[in-house]
Short mmCIF file of C-alpha atoms in Angstrom, two decimals:
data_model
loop_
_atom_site.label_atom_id
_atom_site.label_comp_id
_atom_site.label_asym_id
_atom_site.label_seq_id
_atom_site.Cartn_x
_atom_site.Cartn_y
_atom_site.Cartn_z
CA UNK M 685 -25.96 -14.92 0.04
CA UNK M 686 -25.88 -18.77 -0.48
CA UNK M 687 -24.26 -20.61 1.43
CA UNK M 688 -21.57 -23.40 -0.44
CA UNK M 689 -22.52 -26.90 0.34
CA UNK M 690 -19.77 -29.34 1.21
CA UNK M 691 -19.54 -32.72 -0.96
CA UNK M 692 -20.15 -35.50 1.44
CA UNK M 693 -17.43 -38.01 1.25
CA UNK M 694 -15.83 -40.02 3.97
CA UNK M 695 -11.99 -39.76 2.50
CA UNK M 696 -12.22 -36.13 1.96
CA UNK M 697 -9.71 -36.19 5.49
CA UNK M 698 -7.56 -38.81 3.90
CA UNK M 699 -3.95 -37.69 5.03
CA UNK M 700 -0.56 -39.13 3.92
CA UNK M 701 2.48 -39.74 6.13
CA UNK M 702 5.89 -40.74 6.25
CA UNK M 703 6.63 -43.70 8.10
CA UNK M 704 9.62 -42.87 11.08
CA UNK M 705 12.99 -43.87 9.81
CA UNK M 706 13.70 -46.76 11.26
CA UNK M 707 10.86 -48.08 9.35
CA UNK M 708 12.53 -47.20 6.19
CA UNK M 709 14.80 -49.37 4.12
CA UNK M 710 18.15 -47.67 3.83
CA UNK M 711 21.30 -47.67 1.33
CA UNK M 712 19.76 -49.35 -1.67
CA UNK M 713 21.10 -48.45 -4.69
CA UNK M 714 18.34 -47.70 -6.50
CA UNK M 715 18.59 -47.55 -10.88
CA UNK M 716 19.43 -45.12 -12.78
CA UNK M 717 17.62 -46.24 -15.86
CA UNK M 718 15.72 -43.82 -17.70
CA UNK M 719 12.21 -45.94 -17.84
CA UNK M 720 8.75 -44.72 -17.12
CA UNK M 721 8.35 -47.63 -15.02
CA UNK M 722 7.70 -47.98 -10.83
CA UNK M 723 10.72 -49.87 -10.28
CA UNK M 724 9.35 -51.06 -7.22
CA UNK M 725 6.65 -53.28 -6.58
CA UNK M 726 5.37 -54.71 -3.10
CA UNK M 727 2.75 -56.97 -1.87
CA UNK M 728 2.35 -58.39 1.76
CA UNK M 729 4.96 -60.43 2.61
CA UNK M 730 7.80 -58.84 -0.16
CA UNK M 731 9.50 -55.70 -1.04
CA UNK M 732 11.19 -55.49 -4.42
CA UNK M 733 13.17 -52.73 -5.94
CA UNK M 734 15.04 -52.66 -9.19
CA UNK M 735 18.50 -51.79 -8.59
CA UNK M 736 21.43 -50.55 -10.15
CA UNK M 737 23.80 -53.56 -11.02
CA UNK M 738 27.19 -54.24 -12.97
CA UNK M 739 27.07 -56.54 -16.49
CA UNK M 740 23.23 -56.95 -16.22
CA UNK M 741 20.28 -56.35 -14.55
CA UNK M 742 19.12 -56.76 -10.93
CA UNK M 743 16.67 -56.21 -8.44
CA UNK M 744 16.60 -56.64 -4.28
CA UNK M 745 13.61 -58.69 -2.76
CA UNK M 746 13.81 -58.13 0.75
CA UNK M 747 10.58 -59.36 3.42
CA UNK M 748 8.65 -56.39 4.36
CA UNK M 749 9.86 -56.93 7.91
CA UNK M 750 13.69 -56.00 7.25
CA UNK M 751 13.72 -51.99 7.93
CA UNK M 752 16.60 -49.93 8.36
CA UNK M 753 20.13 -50.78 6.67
CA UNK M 754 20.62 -53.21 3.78
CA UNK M 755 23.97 -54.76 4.01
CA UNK M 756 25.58 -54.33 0.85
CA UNK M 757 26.34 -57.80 0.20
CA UNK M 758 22.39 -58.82 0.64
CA UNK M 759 21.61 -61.36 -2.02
CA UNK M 760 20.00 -60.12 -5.44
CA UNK M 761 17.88 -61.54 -7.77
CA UNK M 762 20.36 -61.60 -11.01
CA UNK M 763 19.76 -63.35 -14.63
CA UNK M 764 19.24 -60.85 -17.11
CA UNK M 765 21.82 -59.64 -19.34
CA UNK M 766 20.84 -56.10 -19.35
CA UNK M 767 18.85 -53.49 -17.22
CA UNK M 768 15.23 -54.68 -15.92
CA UNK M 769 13.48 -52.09 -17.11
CA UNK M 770 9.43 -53.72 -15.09
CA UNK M 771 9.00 -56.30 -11.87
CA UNK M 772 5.12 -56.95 -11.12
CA UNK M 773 4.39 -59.68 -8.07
CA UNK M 774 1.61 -62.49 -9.30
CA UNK M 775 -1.64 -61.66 -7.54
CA UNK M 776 -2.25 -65.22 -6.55
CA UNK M 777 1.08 -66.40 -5.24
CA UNK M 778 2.80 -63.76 -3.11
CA UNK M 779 6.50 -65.66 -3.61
CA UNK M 780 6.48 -65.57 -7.74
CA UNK M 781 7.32 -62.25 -9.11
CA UNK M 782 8.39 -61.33 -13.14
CA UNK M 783 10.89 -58.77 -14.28
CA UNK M 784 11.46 -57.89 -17.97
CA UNK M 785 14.45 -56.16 -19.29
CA UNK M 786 16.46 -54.73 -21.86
CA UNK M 787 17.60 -58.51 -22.96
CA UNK M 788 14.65 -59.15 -24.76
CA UNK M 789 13.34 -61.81 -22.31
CA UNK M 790 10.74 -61.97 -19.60
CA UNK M 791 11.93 -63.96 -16.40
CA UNK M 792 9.56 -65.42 -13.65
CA UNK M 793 10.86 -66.22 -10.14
CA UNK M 794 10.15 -68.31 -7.15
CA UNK M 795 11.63 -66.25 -3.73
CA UNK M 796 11.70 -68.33 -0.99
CA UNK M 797 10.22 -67.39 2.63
CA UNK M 798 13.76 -67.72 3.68
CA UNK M 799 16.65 -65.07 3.37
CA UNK M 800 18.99 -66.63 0.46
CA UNK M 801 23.01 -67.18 1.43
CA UNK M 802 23.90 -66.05 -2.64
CA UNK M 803 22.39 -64.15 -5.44
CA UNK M 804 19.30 -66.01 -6.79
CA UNK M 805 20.75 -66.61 -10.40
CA UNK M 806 17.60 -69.46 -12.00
CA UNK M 807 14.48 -68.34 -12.87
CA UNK M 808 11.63 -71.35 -12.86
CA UNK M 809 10.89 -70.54 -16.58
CA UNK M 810 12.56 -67.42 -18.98
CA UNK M 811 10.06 -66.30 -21.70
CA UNK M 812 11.40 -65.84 -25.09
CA UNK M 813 8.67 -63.96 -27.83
CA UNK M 814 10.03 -60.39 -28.36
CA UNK M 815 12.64 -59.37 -30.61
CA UNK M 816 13.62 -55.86 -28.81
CA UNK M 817 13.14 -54.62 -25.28
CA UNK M 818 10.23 -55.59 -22.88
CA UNK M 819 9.19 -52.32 -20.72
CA UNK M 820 5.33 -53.62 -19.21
CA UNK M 821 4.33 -56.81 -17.98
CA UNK M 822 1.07 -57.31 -15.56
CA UNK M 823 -0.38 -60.13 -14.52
CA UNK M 824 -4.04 -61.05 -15.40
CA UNK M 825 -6.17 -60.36 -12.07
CA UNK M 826 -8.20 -63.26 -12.16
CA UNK M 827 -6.92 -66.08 -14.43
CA UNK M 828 -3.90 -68.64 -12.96
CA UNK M 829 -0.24 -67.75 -14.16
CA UNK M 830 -1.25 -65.71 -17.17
CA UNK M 831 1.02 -62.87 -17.86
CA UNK M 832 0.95 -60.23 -20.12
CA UNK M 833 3.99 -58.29 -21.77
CA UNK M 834 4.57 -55.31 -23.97
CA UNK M 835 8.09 -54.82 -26.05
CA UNK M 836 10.09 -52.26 -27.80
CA UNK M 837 8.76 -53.53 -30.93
CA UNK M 838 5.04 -53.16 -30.47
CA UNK M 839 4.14 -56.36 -29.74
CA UNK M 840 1.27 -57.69 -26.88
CA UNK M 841 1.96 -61.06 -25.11
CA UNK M 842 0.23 -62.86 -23.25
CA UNK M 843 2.08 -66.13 -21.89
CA UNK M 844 0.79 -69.55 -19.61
CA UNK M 845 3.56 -68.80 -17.43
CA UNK M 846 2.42 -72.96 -15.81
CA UNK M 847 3.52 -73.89 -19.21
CA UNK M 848 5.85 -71.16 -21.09
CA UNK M 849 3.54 -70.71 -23.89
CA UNK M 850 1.85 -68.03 -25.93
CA UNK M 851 -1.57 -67.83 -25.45
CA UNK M 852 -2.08 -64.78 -27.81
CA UNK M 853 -0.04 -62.42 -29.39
CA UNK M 854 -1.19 -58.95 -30.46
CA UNK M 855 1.06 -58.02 -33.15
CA UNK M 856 -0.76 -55.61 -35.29
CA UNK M 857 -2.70 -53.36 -33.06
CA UNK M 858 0.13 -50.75 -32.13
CA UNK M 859 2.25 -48.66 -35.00
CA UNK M 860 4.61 -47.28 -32.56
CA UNK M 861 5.80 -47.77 -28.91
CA UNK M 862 3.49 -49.01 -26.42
CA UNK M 863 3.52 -46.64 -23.10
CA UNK M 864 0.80 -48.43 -20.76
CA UNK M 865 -1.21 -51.42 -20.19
CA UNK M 866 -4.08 -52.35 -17.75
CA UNK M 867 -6.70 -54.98 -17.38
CA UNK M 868 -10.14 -54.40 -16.32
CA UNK M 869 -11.44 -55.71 -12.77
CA UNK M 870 -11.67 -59.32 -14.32
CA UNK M 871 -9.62 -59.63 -17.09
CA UNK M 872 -12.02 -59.26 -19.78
CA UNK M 873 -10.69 -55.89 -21.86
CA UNK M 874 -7.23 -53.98 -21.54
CA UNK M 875 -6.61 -50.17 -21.88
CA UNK M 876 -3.54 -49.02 -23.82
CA UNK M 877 -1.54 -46.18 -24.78
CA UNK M 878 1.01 -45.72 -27.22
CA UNK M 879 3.04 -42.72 -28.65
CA UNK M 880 0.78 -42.51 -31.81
CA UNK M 881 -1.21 -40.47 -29.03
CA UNK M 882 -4.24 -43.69 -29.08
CA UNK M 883 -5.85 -44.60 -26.52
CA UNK M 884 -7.19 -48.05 -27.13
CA UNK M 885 -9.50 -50.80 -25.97
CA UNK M 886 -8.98 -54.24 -26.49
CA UNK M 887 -10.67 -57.38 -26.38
CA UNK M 888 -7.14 -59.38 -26.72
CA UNK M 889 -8.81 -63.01 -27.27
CA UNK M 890 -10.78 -61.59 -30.59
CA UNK M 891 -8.02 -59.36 -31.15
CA UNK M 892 -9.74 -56.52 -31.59
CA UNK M 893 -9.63 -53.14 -30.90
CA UNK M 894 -13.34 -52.39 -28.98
CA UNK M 895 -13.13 -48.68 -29.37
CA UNK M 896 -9.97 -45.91 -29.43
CA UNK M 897 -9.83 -42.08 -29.03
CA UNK M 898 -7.14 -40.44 -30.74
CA UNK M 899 -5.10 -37.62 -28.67
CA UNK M 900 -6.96 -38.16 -25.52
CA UNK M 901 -4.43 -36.08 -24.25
CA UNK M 902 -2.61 -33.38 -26.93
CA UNK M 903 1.01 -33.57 -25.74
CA UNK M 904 3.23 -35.68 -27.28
CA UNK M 905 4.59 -37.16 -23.80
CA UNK M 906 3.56 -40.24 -22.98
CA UNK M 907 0.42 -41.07 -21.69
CA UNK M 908 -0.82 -43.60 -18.32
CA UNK M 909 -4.60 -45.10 -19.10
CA UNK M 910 -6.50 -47.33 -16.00
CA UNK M 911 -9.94 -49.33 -15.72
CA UNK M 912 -12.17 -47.77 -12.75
CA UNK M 913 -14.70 -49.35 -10.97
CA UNK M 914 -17.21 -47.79 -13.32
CA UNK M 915 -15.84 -49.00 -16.23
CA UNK M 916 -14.53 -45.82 -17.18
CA UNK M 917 -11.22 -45.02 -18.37
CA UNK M 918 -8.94 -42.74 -16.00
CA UNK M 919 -6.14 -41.23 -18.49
CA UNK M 920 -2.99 -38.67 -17.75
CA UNK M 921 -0.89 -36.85 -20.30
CA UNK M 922 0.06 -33.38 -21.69
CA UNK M 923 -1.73 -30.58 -22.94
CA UNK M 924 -0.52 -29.66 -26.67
CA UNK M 925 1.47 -26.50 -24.37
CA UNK M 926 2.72 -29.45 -21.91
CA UNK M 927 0.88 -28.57 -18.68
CA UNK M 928 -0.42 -32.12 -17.31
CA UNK M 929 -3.52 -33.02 -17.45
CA UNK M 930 -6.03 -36.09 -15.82
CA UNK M 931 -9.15 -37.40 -17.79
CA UNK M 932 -12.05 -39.57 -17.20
CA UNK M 933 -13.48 -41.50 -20.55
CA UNK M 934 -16.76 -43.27 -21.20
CA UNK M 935 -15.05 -46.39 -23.86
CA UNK M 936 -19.05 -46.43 -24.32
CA UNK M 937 -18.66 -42.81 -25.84
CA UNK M 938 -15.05 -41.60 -26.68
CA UNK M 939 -15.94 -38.30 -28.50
CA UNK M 940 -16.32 -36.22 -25.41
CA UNK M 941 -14.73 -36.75 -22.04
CA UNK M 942 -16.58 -37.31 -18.81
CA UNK M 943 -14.06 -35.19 -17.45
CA UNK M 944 -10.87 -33.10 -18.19
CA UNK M 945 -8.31 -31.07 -15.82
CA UNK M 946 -5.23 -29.49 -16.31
CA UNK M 947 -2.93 -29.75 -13.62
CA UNK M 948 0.55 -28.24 -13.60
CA UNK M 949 3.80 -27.89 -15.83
CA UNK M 950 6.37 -30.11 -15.12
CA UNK M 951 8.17 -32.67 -17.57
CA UNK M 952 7.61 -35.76 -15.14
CA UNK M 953 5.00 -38.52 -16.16
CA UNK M 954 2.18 -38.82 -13.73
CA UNK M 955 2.20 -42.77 -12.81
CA UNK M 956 -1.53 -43.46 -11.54
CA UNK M 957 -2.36 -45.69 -8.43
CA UNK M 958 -6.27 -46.43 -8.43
CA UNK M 959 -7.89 -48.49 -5.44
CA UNK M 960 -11.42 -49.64 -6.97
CA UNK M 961 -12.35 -49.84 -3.24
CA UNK M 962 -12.51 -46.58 -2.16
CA UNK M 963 -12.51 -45.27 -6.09
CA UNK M 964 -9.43 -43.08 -4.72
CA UNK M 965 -6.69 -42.53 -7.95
CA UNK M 966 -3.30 -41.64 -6.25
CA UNK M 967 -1.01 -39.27 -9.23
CA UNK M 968 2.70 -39.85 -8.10
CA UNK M 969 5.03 -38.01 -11.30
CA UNK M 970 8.50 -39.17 -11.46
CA UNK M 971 11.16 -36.81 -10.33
CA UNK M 972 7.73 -35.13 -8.32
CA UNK M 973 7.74 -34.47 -4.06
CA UNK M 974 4.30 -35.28 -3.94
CA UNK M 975 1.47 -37.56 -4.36
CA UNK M 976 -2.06 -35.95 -5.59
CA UNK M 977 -5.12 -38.03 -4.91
CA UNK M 978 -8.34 -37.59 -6.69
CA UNK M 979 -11.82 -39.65 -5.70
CA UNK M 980 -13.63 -40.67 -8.66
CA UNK M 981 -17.65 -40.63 -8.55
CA UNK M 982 -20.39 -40.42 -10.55
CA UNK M 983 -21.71 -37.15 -9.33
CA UNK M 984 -20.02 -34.41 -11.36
CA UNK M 985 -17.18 -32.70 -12.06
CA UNK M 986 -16.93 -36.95 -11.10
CA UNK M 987 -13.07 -36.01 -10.65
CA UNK M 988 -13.19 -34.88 -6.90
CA UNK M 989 -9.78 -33.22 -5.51
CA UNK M 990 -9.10 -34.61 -1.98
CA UNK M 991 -5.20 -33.50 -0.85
CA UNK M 992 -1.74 -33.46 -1.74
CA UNK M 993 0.95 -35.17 0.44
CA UNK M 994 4.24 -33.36 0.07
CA UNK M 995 7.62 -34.28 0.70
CA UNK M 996 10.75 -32.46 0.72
CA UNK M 997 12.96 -35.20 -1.79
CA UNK M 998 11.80 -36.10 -5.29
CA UNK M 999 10.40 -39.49 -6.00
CA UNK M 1000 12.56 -42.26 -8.28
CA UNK M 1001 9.78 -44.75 -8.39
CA UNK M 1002 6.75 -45.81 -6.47
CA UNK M 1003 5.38 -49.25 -4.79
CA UNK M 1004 1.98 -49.66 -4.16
CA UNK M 1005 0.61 -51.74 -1.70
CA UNK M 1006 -2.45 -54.65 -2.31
CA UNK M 1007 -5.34 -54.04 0.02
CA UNK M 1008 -4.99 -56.78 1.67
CA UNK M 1009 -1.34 -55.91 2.80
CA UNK M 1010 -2.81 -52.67 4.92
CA UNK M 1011 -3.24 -52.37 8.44
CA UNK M 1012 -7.07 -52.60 8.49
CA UNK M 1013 -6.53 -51.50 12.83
CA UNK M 1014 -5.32 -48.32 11.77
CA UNK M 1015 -7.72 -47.59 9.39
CA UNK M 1016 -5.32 -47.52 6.65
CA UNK M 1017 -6.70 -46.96 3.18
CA UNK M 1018 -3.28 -47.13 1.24
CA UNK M 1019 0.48 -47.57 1.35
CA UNK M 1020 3.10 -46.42 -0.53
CA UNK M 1021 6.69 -47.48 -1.15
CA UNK M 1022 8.43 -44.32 -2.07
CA UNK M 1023 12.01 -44.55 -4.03
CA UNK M 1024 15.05 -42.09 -3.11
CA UNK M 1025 18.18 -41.99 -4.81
CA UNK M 1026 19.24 -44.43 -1.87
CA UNK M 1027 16.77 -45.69 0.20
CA UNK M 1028 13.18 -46.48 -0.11
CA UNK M 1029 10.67 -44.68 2.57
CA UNK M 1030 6.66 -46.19 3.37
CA UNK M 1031 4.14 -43.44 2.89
CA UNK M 1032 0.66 -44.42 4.42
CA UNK M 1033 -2.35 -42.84 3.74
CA UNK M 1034 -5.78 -43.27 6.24
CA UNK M 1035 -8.70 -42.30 7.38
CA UNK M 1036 -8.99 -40.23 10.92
CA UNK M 1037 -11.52 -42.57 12.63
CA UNK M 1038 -12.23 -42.56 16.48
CA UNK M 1039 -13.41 -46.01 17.00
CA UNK M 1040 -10.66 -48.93 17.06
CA UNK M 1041 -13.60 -51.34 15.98
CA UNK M 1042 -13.48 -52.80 12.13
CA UNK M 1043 -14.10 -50.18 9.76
CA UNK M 1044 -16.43 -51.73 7.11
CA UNK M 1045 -17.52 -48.94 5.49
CA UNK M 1046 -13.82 -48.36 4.50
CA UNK M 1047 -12.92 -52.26 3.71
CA UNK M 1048 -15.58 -53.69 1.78
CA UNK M 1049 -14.02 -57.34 0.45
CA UNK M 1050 -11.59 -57.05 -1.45
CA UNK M 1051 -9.67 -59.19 -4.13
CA UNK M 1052 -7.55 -62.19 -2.28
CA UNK M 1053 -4.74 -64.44 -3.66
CA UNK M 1054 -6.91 -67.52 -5.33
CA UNK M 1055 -7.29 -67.04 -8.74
CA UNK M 1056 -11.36 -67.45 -9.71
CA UNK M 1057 -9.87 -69.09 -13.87
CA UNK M 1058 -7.50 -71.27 -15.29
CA UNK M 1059 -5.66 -70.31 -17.79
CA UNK M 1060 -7.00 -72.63 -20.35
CA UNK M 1061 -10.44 -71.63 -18.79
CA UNK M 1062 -10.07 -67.84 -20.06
CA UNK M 1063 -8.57 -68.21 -23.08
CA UNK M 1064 -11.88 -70.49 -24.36
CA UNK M 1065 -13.83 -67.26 -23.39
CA UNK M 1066 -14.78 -67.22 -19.87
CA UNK M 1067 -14.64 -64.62 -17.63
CA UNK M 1068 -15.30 -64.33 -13.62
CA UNK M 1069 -15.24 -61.47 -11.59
CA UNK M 1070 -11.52 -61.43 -8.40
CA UNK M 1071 -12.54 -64.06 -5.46
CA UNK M 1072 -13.18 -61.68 -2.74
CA UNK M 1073 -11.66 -62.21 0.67
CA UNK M 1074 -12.74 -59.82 3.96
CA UNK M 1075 -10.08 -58.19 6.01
CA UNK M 1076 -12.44 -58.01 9.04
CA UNK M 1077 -10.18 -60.05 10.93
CA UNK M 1078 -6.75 -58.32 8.92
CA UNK M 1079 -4.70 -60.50 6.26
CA UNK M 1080 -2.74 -63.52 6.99
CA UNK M 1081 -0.22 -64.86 3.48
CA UNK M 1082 -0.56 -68.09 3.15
CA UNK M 1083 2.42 -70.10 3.05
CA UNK M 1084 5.03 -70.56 0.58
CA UNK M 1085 3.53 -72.16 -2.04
CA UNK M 1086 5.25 -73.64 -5.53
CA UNK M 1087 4.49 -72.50 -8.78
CA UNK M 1088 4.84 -75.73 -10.92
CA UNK M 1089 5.93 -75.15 -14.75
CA UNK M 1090 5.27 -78.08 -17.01
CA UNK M 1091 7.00 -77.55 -20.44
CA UNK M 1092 5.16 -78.58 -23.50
CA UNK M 1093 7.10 -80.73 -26.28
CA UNK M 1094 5.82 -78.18 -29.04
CA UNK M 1095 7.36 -80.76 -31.51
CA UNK M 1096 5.05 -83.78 -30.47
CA UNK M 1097 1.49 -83.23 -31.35
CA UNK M 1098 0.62 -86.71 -30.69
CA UNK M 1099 -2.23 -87.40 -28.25
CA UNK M 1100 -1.35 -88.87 -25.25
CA UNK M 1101 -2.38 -92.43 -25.09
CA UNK M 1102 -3.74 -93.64 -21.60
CA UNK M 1103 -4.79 -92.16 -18.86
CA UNK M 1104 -3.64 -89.12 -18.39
CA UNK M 1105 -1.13 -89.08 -15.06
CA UNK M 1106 -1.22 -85.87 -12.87
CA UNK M 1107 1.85 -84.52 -12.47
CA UNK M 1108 4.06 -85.33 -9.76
CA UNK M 1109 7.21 -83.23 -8.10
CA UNK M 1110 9.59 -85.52 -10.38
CA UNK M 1111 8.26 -84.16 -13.70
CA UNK M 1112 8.88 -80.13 -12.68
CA UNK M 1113 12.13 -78.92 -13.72
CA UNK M 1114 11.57 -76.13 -10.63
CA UNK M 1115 11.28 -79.14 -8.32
CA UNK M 1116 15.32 -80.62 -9.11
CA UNK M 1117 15.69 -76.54 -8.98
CA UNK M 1118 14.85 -76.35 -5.30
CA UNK M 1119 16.01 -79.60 -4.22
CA UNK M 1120 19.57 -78.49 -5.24
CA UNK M 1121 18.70 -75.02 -3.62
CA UNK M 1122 17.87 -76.78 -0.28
CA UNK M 1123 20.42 -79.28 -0.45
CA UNK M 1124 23.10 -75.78 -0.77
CA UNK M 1125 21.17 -74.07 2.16
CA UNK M 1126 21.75 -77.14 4.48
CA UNK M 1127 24.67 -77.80 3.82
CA UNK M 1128 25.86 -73.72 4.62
CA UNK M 1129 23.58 -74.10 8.15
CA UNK M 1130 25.46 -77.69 8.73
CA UNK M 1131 28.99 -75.98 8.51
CA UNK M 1132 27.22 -73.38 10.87
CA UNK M 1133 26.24 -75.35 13.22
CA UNK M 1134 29.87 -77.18 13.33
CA UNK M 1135 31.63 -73.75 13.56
CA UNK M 1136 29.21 -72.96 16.55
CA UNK M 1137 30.32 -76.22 18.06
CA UNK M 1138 33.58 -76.14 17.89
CA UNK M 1139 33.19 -72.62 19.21
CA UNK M 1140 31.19 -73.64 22.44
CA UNK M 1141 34.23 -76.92 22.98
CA UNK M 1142 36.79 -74.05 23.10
CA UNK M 1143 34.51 -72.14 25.36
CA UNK M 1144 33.77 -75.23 27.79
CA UNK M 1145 37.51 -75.78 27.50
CA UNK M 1146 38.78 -72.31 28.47
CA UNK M 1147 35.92 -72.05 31.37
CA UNK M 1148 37.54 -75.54 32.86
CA UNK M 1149 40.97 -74.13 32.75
CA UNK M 1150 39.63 -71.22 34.72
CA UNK M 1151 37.90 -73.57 37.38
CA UNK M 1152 40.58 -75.95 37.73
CA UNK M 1153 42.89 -72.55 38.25
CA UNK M 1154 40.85 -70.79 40.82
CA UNK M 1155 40.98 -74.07 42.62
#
């Protein structure tokens, strides 16, 4: 009788858990928008979660340290005339975030380190290109303040969010509604899906489709497409009798899959989570109680199943945590940011280990927050791999830092004559922005401070009446 050899892998014990409650963050009212979206996004120092709001759309920033109740009456990031329908953090400054929304527009925003005293109402810059909704945006993992968006009517852009202009626009690519987006590991290629059932590859500064599949998956329900560290293409979607199903691609060779598994029936769209670290794809379906996670390797059937982490409450979104936001002491490999109807609950995943000392096998460097390109730099054609940081020592944000817009007169192509001055504080329209956003929250903490005064006089005064009386 043979005996059935065990796949060596060191996160075949990778085990999920809730964090306590107190570590939750409690009575957010979470929206209600039917969008295949997250609606949460997180990175080390910020929590953000769209939310349901009246005449427009909203969402809730709140630091990463505030567990535990939200007061209703906490400050929320407000501008858009309709639902936000997306909200991705910028991968190389952890206080600039961009939400998209049923308006038509794109907004970026600065939060500050400090808790606000009102709603945060000004973006630094709104982005104007599409003519109907905008459901995607991601930012471009190695190249400075270049953003890309998809809309309602089939349109790719990709903005100089330093500037507020289009760098490209992909306008003819997609017949029909786009459902994903995702860049490869530097920023070279993206992976789309759309509802003509396409899976595509694009090189989006020829604009050019590289190579497509058609009906990767046979369902009509929308289909989620992401880059591994391979290269490959990791894909969900529908079977033709709408059981789910995962696949792995080769772009190099699109007629036959690598791989190809049918999963369950259920009507919810499986959102994928993939760490290129560990190679680890986490499969969290809206409206789902669980998260499936699946390593990905080149040893066949190269689709490994490690666990399930089950719940007892369905899921209304998902945030998923940077690596560089994880507890390396606890040998943490991921964390999610799971979305009730009311409250949003941590999830961590990790790695049983017995030692407390660095785990390095598990943490290899990983991306950090400096960008490797400029803007300008990529769109002329370069490419360079993320600028790796190591999380021997754990992850420290930087501080706040500014992201500086300078808006281009698009109606004076003149050259500028002389030397070219750099720009200065005076010439950013976000600079007068936060001086008048400083000069508020001073002036709030002065009238503090004189109400705490005055306070402390009447105390002095009633605690002298007492001495003089006992005397």
């Amino acid at each position: 009788m043979s005996r059935r050899v065990v796949r060596q892998s060191k996160f075949r014990h990778v085990f999920g858990q809730a964090a306590k409650a107190d570590q939750a963050y409690e009575d957010i009212r979470v929206s209600k928008v039917t969008w295949d979206s997250s609606f949460c996004a997180v990175n080390p120092k910020f929590l953000a979660i769209i939310v349901e709001a009246g005449g427009g759309g909203a969402f809730i920033v709140l630091p990463l340290a505030k567990t535990g109740r939200v007061d209703k009456n906490y400050p929320l990031v407000t501008g858009h005339t309709a639902p936000v329908l997306d909200i991705d953090w910028c991968p190389h400054n952890d206080n600039v975030i961009a939400s998209a929304s049923d308006d038509t527009t794109i907004m970026v925003w600065q939060i500050p380190d400090y808790t606000p005293m009102r709603n945060i109402t000004e973006p630094i810059i709104t982005l104007e290109g599409h003519s109907k909704r905008v459901g995607i945006l991601s930012w471009h993992p190695t190249a400075r303040n270049v953003l890309l968006s998809a809309g309602g009517d089939n349109v790719l852009i990709i903005w100089n969010v330093g500037t507020g202009e289009v760098l490209l626009s992909l306008d003819d690519i997609h017949p029909d509604v786009i459902h994903s987006v995702c860049w490869n590991s530097n920023g070279s290629l993206l992976a789309t899906t759309c509802k003509d059932k396409t899976l595509r590859i694009i090189d989006p500064r020829k604009g050019q489709v590289v190579a497509e599949r058609f009906a990767a998956h046979e369902g009509m329900r929308p289909m989620r497409a992401v880059f591994t560290r391979q290269g490959h293409i990791f894909t969900t979607g529908f079977t033709r009798m709408s059981q789910r199903e995962l696949g792995l691609w080769d772009p190099n060779n699109f007629e036959e899959p690598v791989a190809l598994q049918e999963m369950d029936t259920s009507n919810g769209v499986l959102l994928p989570f993939y760490d290129p670290d560990s190679s680890i794809v986490y499969l969290c379906g809206k409206g789902d109680s669980s998260i499936r996670y699946f390593e990905i390797t080149e040893e066949p059937p190269f689709v490994h199943y490690l666990n399930t982490f089950s719940s007892k409450e369905p899921q209304r979104g998902m945030g998923f945590m940077p690596k560089r936001g994880l507890d390396v002491s606890k040998c943490e490999i991921a964390r999610f940011y799971k979305l009730h109807e009311r409250k949003c609950e941590p999830i961590i995943m990790t790695v049983p280990r017995k030692s407390d000392l660095f785990q390095d096998d598990l943490y290899p460097d990983t991306p950090g927050p400096e960008p490797a390109l400029e803007a300008d730099e990529w769109l002329s054609g370069q490419d360079a791999e993320p600028v790796l940081i190591s999380l021997r020592d754990g992850y420290v944000p930087p501080k706040h830092r500014e992201l500086r817009v300078t808006k281009r007169n698009i109606l004076d192509v003149r050259p500028p004559t002389g030397p070219r001055r750099s720009q200065s504080a005076s010439d950013s329209p976000l600079s007068q922005h936060t001086l008048e956003t400083l000069l508020q929250e001073i002036k709030a903490l002065r009238e503090q401070v004189q109400a705490q005064e005055q306070r402390i006089t009447s105390l002095e005064n009633m605690l002298c009446e007492l001495v003089d009386g006992t005397d």
